[in-house]
Short mmCIF file of C-alpha atoms in Angstrom, two decimals:
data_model
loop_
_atom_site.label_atom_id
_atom_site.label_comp_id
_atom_site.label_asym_id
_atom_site.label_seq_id
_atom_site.Cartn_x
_atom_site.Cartn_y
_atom_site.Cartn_z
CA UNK A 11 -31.49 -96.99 -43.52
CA UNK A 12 -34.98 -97.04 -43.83
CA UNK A 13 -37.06 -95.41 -46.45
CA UNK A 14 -35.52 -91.48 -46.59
CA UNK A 15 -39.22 -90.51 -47.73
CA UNK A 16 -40.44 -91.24 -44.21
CA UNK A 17 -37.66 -88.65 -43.21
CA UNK A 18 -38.80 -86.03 -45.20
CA UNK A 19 -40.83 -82.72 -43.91
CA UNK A 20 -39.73 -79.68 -45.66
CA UNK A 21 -40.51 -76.12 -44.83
CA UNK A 22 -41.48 -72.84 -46.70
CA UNK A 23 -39.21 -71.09 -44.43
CA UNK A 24 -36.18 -69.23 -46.06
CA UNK A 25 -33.04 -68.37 -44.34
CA UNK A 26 -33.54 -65.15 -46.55
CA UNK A 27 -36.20 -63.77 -44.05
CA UNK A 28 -34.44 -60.66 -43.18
CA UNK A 29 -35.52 -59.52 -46.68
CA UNK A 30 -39.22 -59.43 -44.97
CA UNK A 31 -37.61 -58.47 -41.62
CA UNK A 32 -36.13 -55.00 -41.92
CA UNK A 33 -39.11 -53.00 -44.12
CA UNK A 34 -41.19 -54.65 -41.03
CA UNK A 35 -38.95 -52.88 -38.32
CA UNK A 36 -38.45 -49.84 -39.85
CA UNK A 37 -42.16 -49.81 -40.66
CA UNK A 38 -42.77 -50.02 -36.93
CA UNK A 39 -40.29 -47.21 -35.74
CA UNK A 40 -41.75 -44.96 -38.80
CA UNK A 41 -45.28 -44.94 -37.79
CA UNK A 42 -44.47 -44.38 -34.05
CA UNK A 43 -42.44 -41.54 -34.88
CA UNK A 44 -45.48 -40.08 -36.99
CA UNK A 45 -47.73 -41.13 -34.05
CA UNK A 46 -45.38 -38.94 -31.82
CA UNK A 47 -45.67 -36.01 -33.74
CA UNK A 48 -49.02 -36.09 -33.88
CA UNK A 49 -49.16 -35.67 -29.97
CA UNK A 50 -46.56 -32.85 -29.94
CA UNK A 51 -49.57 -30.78 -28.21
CA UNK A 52 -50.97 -33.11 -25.91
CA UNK A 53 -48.28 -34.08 -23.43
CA UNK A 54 -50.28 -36.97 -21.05
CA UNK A 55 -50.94 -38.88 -24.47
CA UNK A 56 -47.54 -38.07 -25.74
CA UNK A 57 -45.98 -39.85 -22.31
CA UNK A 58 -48.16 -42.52 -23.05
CA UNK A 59 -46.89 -43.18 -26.18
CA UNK A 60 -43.42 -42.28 -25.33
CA UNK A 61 -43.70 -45.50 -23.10
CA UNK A 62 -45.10 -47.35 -25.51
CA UNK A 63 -42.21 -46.67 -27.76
CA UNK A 64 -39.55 -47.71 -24.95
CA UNK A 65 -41.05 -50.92 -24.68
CA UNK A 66 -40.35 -51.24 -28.32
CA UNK A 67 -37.30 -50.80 -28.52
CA UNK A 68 -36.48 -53.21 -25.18
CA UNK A 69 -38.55 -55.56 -27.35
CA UNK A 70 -36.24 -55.89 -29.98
CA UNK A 71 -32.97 -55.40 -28.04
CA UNK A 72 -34.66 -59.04 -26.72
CA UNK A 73 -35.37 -60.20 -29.70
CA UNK A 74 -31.72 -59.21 -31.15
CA UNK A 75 -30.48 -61.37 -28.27
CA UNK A 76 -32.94 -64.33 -29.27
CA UNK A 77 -31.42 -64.39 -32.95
CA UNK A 78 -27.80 -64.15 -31.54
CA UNK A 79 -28.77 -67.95 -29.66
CA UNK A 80 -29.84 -68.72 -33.24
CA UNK A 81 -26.76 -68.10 -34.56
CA UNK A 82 -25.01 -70.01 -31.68
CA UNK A 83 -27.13 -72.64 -31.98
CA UNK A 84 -26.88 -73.33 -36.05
CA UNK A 85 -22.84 -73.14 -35.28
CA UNK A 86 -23.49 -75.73 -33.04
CA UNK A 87 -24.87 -77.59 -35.59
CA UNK A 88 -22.05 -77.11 -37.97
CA UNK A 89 -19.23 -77.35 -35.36
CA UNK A 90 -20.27 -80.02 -32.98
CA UNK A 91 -23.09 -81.85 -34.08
CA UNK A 92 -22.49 -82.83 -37.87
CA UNK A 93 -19.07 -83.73 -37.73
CA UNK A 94 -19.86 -85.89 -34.78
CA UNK A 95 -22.63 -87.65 -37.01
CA UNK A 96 -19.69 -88.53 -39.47
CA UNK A 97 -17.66 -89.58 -37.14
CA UNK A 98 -19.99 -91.81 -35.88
CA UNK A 99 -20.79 -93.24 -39.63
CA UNK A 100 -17.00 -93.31 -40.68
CA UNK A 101 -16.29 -95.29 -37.47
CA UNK A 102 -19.41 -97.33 -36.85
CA UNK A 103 -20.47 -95.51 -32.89
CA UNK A 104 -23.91 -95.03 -33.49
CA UNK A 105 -24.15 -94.27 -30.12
CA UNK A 106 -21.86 -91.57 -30.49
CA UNK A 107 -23.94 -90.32 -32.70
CA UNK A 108 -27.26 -90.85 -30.60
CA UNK A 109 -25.61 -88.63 -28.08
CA UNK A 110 -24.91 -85.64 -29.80
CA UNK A 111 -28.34 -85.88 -31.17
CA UNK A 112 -30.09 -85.71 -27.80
CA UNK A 113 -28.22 -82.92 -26.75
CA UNK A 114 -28.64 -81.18 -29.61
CA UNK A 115 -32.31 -81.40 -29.23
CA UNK A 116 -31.88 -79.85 -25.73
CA UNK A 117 -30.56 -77.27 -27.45
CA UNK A 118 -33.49 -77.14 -29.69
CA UNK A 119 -35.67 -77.20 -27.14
CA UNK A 120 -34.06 -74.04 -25.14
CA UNK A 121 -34.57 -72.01 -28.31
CA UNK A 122 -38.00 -72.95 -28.72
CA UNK A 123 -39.44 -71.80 -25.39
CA UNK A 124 -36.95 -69.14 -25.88
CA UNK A 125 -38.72 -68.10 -29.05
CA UNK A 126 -42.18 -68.72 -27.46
CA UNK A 127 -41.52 -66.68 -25.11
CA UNK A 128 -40.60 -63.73 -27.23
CA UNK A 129 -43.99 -64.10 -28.96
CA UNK A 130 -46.11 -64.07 -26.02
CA UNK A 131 -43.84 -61.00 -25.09
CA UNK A 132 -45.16 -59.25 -28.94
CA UNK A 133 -48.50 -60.41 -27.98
CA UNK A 134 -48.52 -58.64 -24.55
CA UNK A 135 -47.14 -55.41 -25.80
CA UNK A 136 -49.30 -55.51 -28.65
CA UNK A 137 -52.38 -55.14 -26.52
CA UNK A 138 -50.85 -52.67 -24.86
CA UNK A 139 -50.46 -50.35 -27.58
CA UNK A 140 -53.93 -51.31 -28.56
CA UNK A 141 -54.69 -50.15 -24.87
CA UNK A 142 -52.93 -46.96 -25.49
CA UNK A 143 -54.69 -46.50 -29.19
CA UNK A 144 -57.97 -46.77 -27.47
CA UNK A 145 -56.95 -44.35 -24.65
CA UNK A 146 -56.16 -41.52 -27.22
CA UNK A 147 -59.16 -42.42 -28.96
CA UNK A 148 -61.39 -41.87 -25.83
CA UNK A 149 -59.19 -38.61 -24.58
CA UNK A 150 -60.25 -37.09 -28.20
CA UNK A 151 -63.68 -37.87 -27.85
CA UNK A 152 -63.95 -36.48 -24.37
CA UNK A 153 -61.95 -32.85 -25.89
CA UNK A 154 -63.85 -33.06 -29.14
CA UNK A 155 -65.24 -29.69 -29.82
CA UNK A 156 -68.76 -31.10 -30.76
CA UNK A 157 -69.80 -27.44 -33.01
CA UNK A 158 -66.73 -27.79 -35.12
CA UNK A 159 -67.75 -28.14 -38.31
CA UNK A 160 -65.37 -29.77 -40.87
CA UNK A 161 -63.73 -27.50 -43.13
CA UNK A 162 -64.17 -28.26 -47.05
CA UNK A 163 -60.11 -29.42 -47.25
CA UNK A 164 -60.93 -31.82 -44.57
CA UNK A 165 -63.91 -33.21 -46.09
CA UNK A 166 -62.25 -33.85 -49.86
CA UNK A 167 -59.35 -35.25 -48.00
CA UNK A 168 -61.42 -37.97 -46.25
CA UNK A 169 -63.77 -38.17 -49.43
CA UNK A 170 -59.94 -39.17 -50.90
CA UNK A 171 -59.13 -41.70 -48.21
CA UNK A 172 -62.31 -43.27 -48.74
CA UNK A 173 -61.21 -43.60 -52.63
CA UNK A 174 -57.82 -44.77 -51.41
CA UNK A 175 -59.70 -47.42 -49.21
CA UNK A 176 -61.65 -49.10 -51.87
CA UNK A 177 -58.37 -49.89 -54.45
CA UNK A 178 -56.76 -51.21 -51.39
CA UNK A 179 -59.77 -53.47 -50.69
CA UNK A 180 -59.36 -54.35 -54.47
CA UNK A 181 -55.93 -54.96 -53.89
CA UNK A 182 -56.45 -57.14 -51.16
CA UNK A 183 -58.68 -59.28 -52.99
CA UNK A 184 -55.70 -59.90 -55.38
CA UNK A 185 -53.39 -60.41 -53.64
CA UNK A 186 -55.84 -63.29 -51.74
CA UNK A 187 -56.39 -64.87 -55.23
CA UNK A 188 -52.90 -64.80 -55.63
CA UNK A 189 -52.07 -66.81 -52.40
CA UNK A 190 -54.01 -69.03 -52.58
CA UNK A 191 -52.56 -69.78 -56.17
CA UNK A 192 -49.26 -69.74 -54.45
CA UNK A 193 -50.17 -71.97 -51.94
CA UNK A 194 -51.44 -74.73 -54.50
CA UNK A 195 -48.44 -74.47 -56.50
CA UNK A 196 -46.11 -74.83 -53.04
CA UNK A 197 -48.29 -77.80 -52.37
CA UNK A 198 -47.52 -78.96 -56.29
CA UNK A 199 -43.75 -78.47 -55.15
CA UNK A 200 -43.18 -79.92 -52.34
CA UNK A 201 -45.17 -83.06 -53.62
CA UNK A 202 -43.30 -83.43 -56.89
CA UNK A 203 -39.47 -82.66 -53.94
CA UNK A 204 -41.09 -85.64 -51.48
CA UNK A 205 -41.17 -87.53 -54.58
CA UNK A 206 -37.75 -87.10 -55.99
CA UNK A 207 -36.15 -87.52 -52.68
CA UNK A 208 -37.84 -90.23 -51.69
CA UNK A 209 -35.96 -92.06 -54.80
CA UNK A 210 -32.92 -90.92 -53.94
CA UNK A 211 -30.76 -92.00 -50.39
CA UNK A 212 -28.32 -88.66 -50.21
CA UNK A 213 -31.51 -85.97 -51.13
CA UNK A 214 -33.24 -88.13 -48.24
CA UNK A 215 -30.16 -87.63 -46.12
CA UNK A 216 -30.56 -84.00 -46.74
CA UNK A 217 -34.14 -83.37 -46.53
CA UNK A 218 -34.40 -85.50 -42.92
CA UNK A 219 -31.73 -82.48 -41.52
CA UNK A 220 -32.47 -79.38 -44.03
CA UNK A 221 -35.90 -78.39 -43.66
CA UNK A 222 -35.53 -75.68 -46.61
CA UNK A 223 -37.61 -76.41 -49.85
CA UNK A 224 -35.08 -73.75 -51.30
CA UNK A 225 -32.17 -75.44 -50.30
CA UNK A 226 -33.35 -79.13 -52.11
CA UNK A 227 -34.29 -77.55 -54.73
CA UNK A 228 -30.69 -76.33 -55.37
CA UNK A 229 -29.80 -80.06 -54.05
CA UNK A 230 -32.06 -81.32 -56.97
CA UNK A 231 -30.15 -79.48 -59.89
CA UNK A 232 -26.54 -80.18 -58.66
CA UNK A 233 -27.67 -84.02 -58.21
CA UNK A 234 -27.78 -86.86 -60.79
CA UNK A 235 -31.46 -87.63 -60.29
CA UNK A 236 -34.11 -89.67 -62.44
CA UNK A 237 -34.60 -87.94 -65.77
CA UNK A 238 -36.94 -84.87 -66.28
CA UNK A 239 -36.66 -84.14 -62.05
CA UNK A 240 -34.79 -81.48 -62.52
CA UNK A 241 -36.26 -79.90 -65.45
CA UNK A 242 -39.74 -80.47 -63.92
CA UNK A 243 -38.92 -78.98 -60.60
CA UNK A 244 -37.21 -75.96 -62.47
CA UNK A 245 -40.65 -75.07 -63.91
CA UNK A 246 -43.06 -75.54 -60.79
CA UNK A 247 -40.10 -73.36 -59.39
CA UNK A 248 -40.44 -71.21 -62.34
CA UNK A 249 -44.07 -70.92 -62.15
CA UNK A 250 -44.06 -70.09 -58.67
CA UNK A 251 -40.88 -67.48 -58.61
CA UNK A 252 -44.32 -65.59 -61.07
CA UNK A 253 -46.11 -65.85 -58.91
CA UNK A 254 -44.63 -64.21 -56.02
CA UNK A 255 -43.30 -61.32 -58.75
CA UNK A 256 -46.66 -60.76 -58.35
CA UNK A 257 -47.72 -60.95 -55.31
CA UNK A 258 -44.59 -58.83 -54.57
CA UNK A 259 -46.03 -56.48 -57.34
CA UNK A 260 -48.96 -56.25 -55.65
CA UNK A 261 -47.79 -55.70 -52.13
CA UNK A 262 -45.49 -52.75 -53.45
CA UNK A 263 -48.49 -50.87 -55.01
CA UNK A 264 -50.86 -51.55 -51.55
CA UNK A 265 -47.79 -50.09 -49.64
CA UNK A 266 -47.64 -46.89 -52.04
CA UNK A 267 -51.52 -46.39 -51.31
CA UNK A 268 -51.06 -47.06 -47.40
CA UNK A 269 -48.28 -44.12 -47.62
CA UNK A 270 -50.59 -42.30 -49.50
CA UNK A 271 -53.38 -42.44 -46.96
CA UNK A 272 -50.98 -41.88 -44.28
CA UNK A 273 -49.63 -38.39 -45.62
CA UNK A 274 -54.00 -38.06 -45.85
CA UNK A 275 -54.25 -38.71 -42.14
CA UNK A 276 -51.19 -36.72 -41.37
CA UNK A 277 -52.75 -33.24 -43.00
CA UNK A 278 -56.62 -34.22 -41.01
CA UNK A 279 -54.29 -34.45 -37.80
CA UNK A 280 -52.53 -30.97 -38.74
CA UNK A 281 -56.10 -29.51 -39.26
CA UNK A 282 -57.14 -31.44 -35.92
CA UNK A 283 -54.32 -29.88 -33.83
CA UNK A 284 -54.62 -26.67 -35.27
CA UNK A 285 -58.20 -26.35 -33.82
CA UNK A 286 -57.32 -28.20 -30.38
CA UNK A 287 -58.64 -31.58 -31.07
CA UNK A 288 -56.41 -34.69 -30.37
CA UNK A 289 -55.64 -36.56 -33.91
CA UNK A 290 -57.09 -39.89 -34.35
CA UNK A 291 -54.44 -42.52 -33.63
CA UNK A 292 -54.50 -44.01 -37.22
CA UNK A 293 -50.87 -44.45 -37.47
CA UNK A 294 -50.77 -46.21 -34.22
CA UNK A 295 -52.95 -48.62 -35.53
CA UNK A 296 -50.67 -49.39 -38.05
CA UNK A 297 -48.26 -49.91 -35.68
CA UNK A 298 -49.90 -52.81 -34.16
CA UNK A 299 -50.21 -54.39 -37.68
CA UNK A 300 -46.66 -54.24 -38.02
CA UNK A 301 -46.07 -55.49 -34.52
CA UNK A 302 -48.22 -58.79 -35.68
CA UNK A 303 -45.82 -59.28 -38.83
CA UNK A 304 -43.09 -59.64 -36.56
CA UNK A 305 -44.46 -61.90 -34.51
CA UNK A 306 -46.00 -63.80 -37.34
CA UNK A 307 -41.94 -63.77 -38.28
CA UNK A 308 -40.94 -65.66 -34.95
CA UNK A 309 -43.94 -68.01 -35.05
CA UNK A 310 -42.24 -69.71 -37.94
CA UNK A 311 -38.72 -69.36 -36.32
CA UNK A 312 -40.27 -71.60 -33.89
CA UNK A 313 -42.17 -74.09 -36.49
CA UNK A 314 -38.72 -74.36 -37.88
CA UNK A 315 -37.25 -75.60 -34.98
CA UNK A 316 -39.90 -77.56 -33.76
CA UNK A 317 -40.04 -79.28 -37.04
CA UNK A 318 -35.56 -79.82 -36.87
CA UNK A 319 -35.80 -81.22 -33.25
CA UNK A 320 -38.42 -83.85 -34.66
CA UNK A 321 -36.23 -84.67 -37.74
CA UNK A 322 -33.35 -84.71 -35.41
CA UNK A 323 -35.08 -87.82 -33.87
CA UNK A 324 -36.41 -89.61 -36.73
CA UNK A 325 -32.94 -89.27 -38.01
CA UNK A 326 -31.77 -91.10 -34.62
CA UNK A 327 -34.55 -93.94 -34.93
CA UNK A 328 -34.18 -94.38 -38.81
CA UNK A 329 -30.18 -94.35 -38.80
CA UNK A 330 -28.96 -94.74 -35.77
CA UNK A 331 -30.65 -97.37 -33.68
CA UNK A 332 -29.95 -100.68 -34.26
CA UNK A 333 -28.09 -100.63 -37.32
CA UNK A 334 -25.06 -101.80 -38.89
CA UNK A 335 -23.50 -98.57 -40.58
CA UNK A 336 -20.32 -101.00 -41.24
CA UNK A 337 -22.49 -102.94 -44.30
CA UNK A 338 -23.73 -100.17 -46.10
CA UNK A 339 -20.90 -98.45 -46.79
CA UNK A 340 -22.61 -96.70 -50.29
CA UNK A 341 -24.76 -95.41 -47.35
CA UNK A 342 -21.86 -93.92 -46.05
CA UNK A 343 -20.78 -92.13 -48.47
CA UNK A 344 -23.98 -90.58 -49.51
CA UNK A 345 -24.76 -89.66 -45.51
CA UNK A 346 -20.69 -87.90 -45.10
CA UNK A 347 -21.54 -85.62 -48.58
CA UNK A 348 -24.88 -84.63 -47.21
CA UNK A 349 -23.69 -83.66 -43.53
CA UNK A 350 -21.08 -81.42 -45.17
CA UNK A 351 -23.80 -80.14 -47.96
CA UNK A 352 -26.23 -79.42 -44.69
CA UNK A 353 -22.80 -77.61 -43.14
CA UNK A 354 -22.84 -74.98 -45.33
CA UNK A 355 -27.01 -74.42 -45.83
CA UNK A 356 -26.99 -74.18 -41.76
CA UNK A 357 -24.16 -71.57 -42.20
CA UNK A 358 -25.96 -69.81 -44.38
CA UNK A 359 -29.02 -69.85 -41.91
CA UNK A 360 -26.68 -68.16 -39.34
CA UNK A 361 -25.67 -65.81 -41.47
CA UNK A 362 -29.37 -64.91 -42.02
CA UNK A 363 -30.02 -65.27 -38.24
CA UNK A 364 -26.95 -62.43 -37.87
CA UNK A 365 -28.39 -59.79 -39.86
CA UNK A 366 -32.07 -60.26 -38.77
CA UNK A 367 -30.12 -59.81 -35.23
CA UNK A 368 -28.33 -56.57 -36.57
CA UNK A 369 -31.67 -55.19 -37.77
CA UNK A 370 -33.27 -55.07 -34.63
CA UNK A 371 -29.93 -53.83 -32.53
CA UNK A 372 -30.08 -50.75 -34.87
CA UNK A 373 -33.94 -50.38 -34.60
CA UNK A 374 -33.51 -50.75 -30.94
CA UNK A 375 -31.21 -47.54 -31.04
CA UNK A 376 -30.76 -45.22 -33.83
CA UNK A 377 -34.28 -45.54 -35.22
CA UNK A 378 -36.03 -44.40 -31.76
CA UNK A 379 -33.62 -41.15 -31.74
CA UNK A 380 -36.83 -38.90 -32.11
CA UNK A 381 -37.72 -40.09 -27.83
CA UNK A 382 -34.86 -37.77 -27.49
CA UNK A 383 -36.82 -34.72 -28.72
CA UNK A 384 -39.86 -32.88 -26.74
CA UNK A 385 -42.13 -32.51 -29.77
CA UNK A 386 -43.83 -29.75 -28.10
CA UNK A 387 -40.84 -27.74 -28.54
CA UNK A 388 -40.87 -28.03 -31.91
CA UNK A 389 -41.51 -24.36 -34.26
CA UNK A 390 -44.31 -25.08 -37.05
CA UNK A 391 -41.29 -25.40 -39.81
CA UNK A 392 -39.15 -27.71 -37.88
CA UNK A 393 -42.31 -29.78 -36.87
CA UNK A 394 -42.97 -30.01 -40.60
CA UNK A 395 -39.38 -30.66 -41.78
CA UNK A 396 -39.34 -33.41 -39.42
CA UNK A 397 -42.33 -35.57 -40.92
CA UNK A 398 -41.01 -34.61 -44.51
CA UNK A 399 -38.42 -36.51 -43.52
CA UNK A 400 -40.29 -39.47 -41.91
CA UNK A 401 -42.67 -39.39 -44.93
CA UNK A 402 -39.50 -40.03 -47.77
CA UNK A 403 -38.72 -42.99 -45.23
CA UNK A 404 -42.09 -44.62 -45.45
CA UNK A 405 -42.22 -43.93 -49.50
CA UNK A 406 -38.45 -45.43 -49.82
CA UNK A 407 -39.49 -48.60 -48.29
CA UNK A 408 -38.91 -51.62 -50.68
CA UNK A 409 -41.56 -54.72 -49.20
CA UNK A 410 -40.50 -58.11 -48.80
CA UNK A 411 -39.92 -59.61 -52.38
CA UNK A 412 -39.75 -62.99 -53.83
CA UNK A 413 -41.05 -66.48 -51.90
CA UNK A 414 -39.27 -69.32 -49.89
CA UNK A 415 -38.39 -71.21 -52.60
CA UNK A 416 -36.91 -68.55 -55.00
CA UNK A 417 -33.23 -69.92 -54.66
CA UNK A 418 -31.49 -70.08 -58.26
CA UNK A 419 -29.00 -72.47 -59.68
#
């Protein structure tokens, strides 16, 4: 086999990513249900955005369906695809093997312009909610009663939003410093991983069919490797698990602060709809923001495969064409315990791929309950006992915690 460093191209992805996934979703179906109740008085705007919110949820109900061929696919993997490859070594058919690679890329392949196309979908519904922010925005401008003067509670509560804005832009810079530290010490990782798996033939094996850092890492401490490896990767790993406590740290507390500024917003848009005006569409905004996380979320779904199908055929060209698998029969070995190591990290990956599936069937559903409810109709207490409840949601939201490569031992 030749060199397994050549083979190696490791990703930041974790299977874990449904950790990041569901405070994202619910996020989304949150702030449109705020958004909603803010246009409980205006009933073209509140169509608008009814529609808007139906296209959600037909968004995810699509993009429940797209995880679901992710599962499929990874069981493919497990089912049909790896113990084919050890056939193929046990019995010497590397063109058994060859075969089952190619169509496995084809099933690659489908998933990627399956995936693409979900995130030109995001993109395209995006705009149109932008389309619809900018439509309420323009509605309030034309109703604006221009002699209103702002009452003294509305003025201290934007004074406070202002004050609100200026820790989160302190935040922010933070939590920029603090990626970018991240992102040297990944780079620090996965040079120190290449290195150790490039001296050893079954982490090579691995690495050219598991793109996880997370899941070498974990291959790193069960495996006899050269002395200090382990112990060296364990503190980059260390040093980097701190660093994304604190960038985690730091995300919470900007997420308290956004909540914060949302109940703000919430009390101008009471004030706002008490004297006739339409609310400004800050929460709808937000939306949007969240709709880009998502789709951020599927752009590396689709890196990941991208980056499988190529290791797929390097695999094929380093292993598999024109060699004799019968004289290397350490090779062997090493190649059947990774396949059946990579078995179970793609069945994890599934797993992940199920629940990140599950999240959005139940956004797609139960969380967009509040369509079923004119707004209009609401009394003053219900109306408020309603975004009480949306508000606790928002503040019990836990954010994504922890990086890629935060697997333990």
């Amino acid at each position: 086999m030749a060199n397994s460093k050549e083979l190696v191209q490791l990703s930041e992805w974790s299977p874990a990513f449904t950790e990041e996934l569901l405070p994202v979703s619910k996020q989304v179906s949150l702030l449109f249900h705020i958004s909603y109740l803010c246009l409980a008085k205006f009933p073209n705007l509140e169509r608008l955005l009814r529609k808007r919110a139906v296209e959600t949820q037909m968004l995810f109900g699509s993009s429940e369906a797209l995880l679901l061929k992710c599962v499929g696919t990874s069981q493919n993997l497990v089912s049909s695809l790896f113990p084919m490859m050890i056939l193929a070594v046990e019995k010497n058919k590397p063109t058994l093997a060859i075969k089952f690679l190619e169509k496995a890329r084809t099933w690659i392949h489908d998933i990627i312009k399956d995936v693409e196309k979900m995130v030109t979908s995001y993109t395209e519904h995006n705009e149109n909610v932008a389309t619809t922010t900018s439509d309420i925005i323009t509605e309030k401008s034309n109703t604006e009663q221009k002699s209103a003067q702002l009452s003294q509670e509305h003025q201290e509560m934007e004074k406070t939003i202002k004050e609100l804005d200026k820790k989160l832009a302190e935040l922010g810079e933070n939590l920029e410093k603090t990626q970018m530290l991240i992102n040297a010490k990944n780079q620090e990782l996965q040079s120190h991983i290449k290195d150790v798996t490039s001296k050893s033939s079954g982490l090579g094996i691995l690495a050219a069919i598991v793109p996880f850092i997370g899941a070498i890492i974990k291959s790193i401490y069960d495996a006899a490797t050269a002395p200090g490896a382990a112990e060296k990767t364990k503190a980059l790993q260390s040093q980097l698990d701190q660093l994304n406590s604190e960038k985690s740290r730091l995300e919470q507390q900007q997420w308290s602060i956004q909540v914060q500024k949302m109940d703000f917003h919430m009390k101008i848009a009471k004030l706002e709809i008490d004297m006739g005006s339409i609310p400004n569409p800050h929460h709808l905004k937000e939306v949007q923001c969240y709709l880009t996380k998502i789709q951020q979320i599927l752009i590396q779904l689709k890196n990941l495969w991208g980056n499988v199908q190529s290791l797929l055929e390097t695999m094929k060209q380093k292993t598999f064409v024109g060699q004799d698998l019968v004289e290397e029969p350490d090779f062997k070995e090493e190649f059947v315990n990774s396949i059946q190591c990579a078995s179970k990290i793609w069945s994890d990956f599934g797993g992940s791929c199920t629940k990140g599936a599950q999240i959005f069937k139940i956004q797609s559903k139960d969380a967009y309950a509040f369509l079923e409810i004119d707004p209009s109709s609401l009394s003053d207490i219900v109306w408020q006992k309603e975004y009480d409840s949306v508000m606790a949601q928002l503040q019990e939201i836990k954010v994504f915690e922890g990086g890629p490569a935060a697997i333990k031992e």
